[in-house]
N, CA, C and O atoms as CSV, one atom per row, in Angstrom:
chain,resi,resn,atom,element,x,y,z
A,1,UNK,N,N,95.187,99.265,93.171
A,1,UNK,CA,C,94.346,98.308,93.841
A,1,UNK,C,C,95.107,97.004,93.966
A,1,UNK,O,O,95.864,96.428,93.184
A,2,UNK,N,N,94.672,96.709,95.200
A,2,UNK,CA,C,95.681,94.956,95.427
A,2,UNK,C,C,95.236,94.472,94.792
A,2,UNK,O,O,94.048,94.770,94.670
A,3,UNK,N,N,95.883,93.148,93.710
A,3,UNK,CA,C,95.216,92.006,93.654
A,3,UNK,C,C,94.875,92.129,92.383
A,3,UNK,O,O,94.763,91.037,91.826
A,4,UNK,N,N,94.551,93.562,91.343
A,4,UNK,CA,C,93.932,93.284,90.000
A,4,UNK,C,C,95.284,94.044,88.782
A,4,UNK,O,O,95.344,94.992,87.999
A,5,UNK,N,N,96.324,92.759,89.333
A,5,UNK,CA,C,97.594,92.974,88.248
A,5,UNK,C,C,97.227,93.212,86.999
A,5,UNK,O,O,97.931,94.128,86.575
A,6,UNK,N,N,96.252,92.736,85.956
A,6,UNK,CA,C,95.902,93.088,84.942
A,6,UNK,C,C,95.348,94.529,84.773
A,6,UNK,O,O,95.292,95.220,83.756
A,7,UNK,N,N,95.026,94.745,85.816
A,7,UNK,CA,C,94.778,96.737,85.643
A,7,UNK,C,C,95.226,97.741,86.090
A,7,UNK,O,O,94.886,98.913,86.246
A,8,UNK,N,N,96.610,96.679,86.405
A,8,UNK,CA,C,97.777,98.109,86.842
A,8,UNK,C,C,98.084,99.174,86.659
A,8,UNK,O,O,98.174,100.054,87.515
A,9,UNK,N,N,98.368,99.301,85.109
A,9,UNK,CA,C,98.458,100.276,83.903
A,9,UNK,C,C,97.124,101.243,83.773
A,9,UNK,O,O,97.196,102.451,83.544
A,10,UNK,N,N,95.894,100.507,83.958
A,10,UNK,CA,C,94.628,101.292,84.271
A,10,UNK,C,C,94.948,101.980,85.517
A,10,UNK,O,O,95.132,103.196,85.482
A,11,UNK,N,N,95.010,101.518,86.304
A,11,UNK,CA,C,94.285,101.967,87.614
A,11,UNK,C,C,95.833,103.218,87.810
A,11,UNK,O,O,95.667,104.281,88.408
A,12,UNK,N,N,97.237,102.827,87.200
A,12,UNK,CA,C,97.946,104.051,87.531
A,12,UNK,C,C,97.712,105.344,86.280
A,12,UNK,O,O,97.491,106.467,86.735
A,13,UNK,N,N,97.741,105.247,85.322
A,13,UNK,CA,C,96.960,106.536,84.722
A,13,UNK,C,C,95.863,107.034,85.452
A,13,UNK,O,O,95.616,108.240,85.466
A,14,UNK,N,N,95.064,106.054,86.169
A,14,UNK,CA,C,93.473,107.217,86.819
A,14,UNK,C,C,93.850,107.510,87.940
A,14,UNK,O,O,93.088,108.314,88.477
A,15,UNK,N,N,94.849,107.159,88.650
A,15,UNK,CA,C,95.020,107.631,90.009
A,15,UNK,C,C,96.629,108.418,90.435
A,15,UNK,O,O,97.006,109.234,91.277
A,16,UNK,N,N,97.402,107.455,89.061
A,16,UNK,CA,C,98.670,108.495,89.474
A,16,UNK,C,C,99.723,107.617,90.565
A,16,UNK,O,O,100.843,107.972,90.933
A,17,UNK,N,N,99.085,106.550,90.890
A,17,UNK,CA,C,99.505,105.300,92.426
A,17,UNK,C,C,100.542,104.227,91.176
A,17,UNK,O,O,100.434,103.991,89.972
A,18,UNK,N,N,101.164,103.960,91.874
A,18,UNK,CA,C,101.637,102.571,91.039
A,18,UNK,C,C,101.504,101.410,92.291
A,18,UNK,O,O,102.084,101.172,93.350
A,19,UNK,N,N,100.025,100.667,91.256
A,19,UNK,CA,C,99.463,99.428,92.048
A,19,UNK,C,C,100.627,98.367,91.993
A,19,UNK,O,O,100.545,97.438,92.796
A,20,UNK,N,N,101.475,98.396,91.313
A,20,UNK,CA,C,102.116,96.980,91.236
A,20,UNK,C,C,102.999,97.232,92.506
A,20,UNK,O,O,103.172,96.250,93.228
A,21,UNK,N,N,103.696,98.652,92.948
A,21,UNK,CA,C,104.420,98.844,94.181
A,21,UNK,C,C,103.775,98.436,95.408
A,21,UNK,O,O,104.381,97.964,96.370
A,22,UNK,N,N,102.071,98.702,95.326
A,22,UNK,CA,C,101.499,98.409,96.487
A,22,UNK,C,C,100.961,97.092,96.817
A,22,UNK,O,O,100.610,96.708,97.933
A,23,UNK,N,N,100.934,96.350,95.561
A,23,UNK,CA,C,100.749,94.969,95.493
A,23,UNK,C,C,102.002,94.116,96.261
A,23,UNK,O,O,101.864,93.189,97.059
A,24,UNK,N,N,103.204,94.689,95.797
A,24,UNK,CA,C,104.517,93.792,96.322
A,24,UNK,C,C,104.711,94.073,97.739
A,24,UNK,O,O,105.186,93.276,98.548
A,25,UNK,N,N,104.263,95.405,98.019
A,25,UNK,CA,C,104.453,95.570,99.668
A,25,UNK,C,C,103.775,95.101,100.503
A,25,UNK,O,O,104.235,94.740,101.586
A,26,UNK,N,N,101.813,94.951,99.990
A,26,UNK,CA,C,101.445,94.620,100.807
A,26,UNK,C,C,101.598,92.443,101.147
A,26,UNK,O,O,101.493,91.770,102.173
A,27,UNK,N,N,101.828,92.140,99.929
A,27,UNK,CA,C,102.301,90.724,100.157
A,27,UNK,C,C,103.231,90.315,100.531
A,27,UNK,O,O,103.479,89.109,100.526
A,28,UNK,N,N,104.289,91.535,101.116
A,28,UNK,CA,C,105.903,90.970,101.515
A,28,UNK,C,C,105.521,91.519,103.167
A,28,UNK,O,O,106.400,91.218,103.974
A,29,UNK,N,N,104.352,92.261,103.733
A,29,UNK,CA,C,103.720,92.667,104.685
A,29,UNK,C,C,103.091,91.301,105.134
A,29,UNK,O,O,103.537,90.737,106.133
A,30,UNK,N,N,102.209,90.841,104.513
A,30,UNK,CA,C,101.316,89.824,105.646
A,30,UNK,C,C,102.393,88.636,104.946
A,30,UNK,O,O,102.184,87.676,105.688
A,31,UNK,N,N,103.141,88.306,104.209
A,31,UNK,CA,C,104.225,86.788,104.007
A,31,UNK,C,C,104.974,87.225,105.495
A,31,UNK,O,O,105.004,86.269,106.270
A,32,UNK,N,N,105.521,88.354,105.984
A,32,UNK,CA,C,106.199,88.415,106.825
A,32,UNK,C,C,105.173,87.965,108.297
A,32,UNK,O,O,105.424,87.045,109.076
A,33,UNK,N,N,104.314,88.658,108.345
A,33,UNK,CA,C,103.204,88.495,109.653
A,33,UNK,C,C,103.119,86.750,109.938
A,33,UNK,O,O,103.395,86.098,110.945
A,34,UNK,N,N,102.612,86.333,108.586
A,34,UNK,CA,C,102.049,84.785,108.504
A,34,UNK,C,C,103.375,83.802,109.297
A,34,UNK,O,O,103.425,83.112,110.316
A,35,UNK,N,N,104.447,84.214,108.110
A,35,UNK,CA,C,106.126,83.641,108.642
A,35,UNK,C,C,106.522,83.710,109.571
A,35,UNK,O,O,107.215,82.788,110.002
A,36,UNK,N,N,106.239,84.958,110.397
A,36,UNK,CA,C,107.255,85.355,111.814
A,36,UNK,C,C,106.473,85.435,113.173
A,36,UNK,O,O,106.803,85.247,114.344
A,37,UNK,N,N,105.122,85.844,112.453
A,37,UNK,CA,C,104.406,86.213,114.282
A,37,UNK,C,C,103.382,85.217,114.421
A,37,UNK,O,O,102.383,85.517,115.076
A,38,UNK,N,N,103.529,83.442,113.618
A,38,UNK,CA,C,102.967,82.379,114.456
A,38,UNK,C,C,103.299,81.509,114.678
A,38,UNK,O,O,103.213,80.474,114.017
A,39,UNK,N,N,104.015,81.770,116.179
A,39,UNK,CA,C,104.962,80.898,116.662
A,39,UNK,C,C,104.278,79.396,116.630
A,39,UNK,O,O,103.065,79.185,116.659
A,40,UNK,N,N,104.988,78.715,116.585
A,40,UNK,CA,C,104.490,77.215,116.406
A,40,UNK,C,C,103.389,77.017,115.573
A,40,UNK,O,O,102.331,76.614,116.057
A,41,UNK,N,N,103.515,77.273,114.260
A,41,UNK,CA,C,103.150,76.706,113.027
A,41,UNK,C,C,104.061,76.529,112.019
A,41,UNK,O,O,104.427,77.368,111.196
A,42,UNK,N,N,104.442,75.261,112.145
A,42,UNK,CA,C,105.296,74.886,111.436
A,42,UNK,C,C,104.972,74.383,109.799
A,42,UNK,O,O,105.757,74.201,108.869
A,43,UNK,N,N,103.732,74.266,109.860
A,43,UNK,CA,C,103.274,73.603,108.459
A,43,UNK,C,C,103.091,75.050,107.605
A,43,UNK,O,O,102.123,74.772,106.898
A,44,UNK,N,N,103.373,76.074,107.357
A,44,UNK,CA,C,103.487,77.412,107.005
A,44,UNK,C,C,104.509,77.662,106.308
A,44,UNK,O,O,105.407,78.314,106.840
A,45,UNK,N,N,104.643,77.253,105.043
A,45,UNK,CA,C,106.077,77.763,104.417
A,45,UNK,C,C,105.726,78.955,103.751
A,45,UNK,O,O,104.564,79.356,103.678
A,46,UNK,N,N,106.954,79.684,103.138
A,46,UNK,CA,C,106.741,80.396,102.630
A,46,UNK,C,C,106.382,80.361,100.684
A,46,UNK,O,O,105.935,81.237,99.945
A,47,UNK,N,N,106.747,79.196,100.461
A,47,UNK,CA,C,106.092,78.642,99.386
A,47,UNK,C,C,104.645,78.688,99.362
A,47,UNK,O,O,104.151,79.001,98.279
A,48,UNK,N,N,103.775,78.415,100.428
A,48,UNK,CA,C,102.671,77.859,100.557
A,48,UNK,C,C,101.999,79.199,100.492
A,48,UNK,O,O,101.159,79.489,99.640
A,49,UNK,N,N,102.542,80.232,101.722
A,49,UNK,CA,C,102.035,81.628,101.159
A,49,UNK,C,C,101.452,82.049,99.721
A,49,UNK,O,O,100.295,82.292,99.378
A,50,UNK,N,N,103.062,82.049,98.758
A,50,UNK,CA,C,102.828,83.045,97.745
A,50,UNK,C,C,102.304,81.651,97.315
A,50,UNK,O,O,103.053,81.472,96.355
A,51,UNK,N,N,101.543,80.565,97.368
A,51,UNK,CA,C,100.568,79.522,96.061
A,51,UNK,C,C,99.246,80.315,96.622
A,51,UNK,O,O,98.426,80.723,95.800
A,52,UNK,N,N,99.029,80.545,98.110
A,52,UNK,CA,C,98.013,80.901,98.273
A,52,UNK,C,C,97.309,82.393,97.415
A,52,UNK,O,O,96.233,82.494,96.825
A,53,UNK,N,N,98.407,83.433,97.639
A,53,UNK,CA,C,98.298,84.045,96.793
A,53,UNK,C,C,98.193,84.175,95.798
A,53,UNK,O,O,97.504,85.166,95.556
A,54,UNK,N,N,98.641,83.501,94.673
A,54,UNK,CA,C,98.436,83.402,93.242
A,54,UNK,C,C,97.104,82.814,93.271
A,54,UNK,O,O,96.191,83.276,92.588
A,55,UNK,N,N,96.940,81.641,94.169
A,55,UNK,CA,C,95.397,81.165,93.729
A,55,UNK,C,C,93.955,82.208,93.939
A,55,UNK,O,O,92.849,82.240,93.400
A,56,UNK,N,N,94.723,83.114,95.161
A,56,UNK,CA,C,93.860,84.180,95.481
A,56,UNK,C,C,93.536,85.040,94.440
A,56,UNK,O,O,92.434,85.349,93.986
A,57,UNK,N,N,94.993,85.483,94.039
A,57,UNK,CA,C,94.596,86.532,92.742
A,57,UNK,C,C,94.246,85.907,91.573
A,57,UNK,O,O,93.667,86.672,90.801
A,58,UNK,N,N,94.399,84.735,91.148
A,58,UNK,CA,C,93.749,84.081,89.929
A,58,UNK,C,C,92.245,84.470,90.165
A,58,UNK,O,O,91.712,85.236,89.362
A,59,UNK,N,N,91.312,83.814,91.575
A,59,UNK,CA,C,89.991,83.352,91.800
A,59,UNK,C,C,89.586,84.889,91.627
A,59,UNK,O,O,88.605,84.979,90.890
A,60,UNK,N,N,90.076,86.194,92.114
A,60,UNK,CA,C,89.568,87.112,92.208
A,60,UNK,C,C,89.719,88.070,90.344
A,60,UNK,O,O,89.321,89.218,90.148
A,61,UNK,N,N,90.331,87.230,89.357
A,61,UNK,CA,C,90.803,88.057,88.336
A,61,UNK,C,C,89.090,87.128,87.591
A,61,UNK,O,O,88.303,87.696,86.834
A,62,UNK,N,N,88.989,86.177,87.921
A,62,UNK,CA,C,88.152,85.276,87.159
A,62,UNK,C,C,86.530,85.455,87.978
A,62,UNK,O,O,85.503,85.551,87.306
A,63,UNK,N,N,86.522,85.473,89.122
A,63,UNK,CA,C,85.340,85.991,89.251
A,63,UNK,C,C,84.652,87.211,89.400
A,63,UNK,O,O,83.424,87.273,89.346
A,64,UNK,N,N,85.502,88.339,89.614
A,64,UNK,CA,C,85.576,89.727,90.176
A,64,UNK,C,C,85.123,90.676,88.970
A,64,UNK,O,O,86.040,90.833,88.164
A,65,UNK,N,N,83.925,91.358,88.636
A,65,UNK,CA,C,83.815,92.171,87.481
A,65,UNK,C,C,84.438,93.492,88.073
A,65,UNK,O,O,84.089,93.770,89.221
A,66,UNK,N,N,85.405,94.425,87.372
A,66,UNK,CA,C,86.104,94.744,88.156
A,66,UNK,C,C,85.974,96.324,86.897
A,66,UNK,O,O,85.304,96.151,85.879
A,67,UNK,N,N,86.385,97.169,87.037
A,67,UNK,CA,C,85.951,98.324,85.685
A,67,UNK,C,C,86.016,99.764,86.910
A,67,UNK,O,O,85.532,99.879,88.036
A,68,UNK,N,N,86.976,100.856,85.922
A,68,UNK,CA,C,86.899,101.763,86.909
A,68,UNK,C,C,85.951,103.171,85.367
A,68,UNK,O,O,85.607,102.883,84.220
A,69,UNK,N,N,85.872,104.224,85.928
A,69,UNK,CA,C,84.726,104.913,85.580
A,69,UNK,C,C,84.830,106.329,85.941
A,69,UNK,O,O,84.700,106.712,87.103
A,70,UNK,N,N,85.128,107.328,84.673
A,70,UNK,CA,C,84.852,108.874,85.086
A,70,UNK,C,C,83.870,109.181,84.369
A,70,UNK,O,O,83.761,108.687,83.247
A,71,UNK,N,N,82.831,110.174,84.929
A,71,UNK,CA,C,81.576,110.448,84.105
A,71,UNK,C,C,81.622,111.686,83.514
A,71,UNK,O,O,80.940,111.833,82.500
A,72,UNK,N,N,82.338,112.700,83.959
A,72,UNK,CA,C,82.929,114.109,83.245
A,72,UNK,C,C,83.427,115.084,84.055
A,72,UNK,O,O,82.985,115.281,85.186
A,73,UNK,N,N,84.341,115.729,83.547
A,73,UNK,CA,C,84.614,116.956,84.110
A,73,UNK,C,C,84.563,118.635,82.802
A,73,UNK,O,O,84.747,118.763,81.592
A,74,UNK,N,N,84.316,119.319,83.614
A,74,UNK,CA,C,84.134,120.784,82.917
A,74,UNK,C,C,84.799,121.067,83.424
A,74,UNK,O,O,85.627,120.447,84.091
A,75,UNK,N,N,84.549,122.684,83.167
A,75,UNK,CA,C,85.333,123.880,83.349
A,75,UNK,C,C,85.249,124.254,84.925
A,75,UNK,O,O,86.100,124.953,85.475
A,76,UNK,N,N,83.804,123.552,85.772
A,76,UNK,CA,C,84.030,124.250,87.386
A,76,UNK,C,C,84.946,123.030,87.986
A,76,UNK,O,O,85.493,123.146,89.083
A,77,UNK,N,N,85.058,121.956,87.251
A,77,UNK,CA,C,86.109,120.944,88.125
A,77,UNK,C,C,85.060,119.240,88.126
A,77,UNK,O,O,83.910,118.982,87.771
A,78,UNK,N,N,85.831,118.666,88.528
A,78,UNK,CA,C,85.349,117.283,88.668
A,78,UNK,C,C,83.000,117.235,89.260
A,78,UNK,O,O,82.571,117.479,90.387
A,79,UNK,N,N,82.253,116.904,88.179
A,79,UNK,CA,C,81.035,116.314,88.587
A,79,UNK,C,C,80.885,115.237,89.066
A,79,UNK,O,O,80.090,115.148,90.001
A,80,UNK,N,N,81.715,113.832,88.517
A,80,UNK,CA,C,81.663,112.863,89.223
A,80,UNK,C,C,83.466,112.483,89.246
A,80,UNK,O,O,84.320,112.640,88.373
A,81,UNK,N,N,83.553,111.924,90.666
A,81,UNK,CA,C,85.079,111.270,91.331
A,81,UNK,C,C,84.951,110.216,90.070
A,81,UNK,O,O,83.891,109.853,89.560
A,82,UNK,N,N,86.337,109.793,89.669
A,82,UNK,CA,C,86.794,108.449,89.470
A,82,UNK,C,C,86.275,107.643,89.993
A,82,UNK,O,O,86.635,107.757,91.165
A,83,UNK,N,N,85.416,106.591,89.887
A,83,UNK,CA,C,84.965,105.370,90.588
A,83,UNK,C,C,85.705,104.145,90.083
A,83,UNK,O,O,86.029,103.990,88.906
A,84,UNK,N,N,85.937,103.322,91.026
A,84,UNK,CA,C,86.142,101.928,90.761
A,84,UNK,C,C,85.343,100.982,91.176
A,84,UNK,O,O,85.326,100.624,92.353
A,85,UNK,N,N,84.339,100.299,89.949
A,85,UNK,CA,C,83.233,99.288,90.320
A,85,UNK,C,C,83.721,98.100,90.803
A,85,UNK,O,O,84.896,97.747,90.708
A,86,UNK,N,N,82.928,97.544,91.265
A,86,UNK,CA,C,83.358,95.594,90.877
A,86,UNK,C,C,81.974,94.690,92.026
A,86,UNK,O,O,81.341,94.792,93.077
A,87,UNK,N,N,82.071,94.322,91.506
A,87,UNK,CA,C,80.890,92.715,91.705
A,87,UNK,C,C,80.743,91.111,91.670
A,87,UNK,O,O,80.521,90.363,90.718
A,88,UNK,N,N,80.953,90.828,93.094
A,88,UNK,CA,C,81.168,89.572,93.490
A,88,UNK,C,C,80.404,88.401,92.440
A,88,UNK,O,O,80.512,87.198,92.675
């Protein structure tokens, strides 16, 4: 999951994904979009990006109840999917 670096380690044991790979791609994805495809905005550094980001992922680590969730599996196979909660 983007954005919840503190449950990296969670979220790749339940899914098998390594979030921190998809975290760096998708922010070196829109730093590039923001940087390159608006022409004449000059007040846009790339400093300013990644502050935005950190402040993003701070606000979302501090307000975001965030908790992922398996309810059981047997012998015919998965009753309930892996869920990942969270609440604004």
């Amino acid at each position: 999951m983007g954005f919840y670096d503190k449950d990296i380690d969670k979220m790749s044991k339940l899914t098998g994904e390594d979030g921190k790979q998809f975290n760096e791609a998708m922010a070196e994805k829109v730093r590039k979009a923001v940087l390159y495809n608006y022409e004449g905005v000059s007040s846009i550094t790339e400093e300013s990006v990644d502050n935005y980001f950190k402040n993003f992922k701070e606000a979302i680590r501090q307000k975001v109840k965030f908790e992922t969730n398996v309810v059981y599996i047997d012998g015919e196979g998965i009753k309930d999917l892996p869920r990942i909660l969270w609440k604004p």
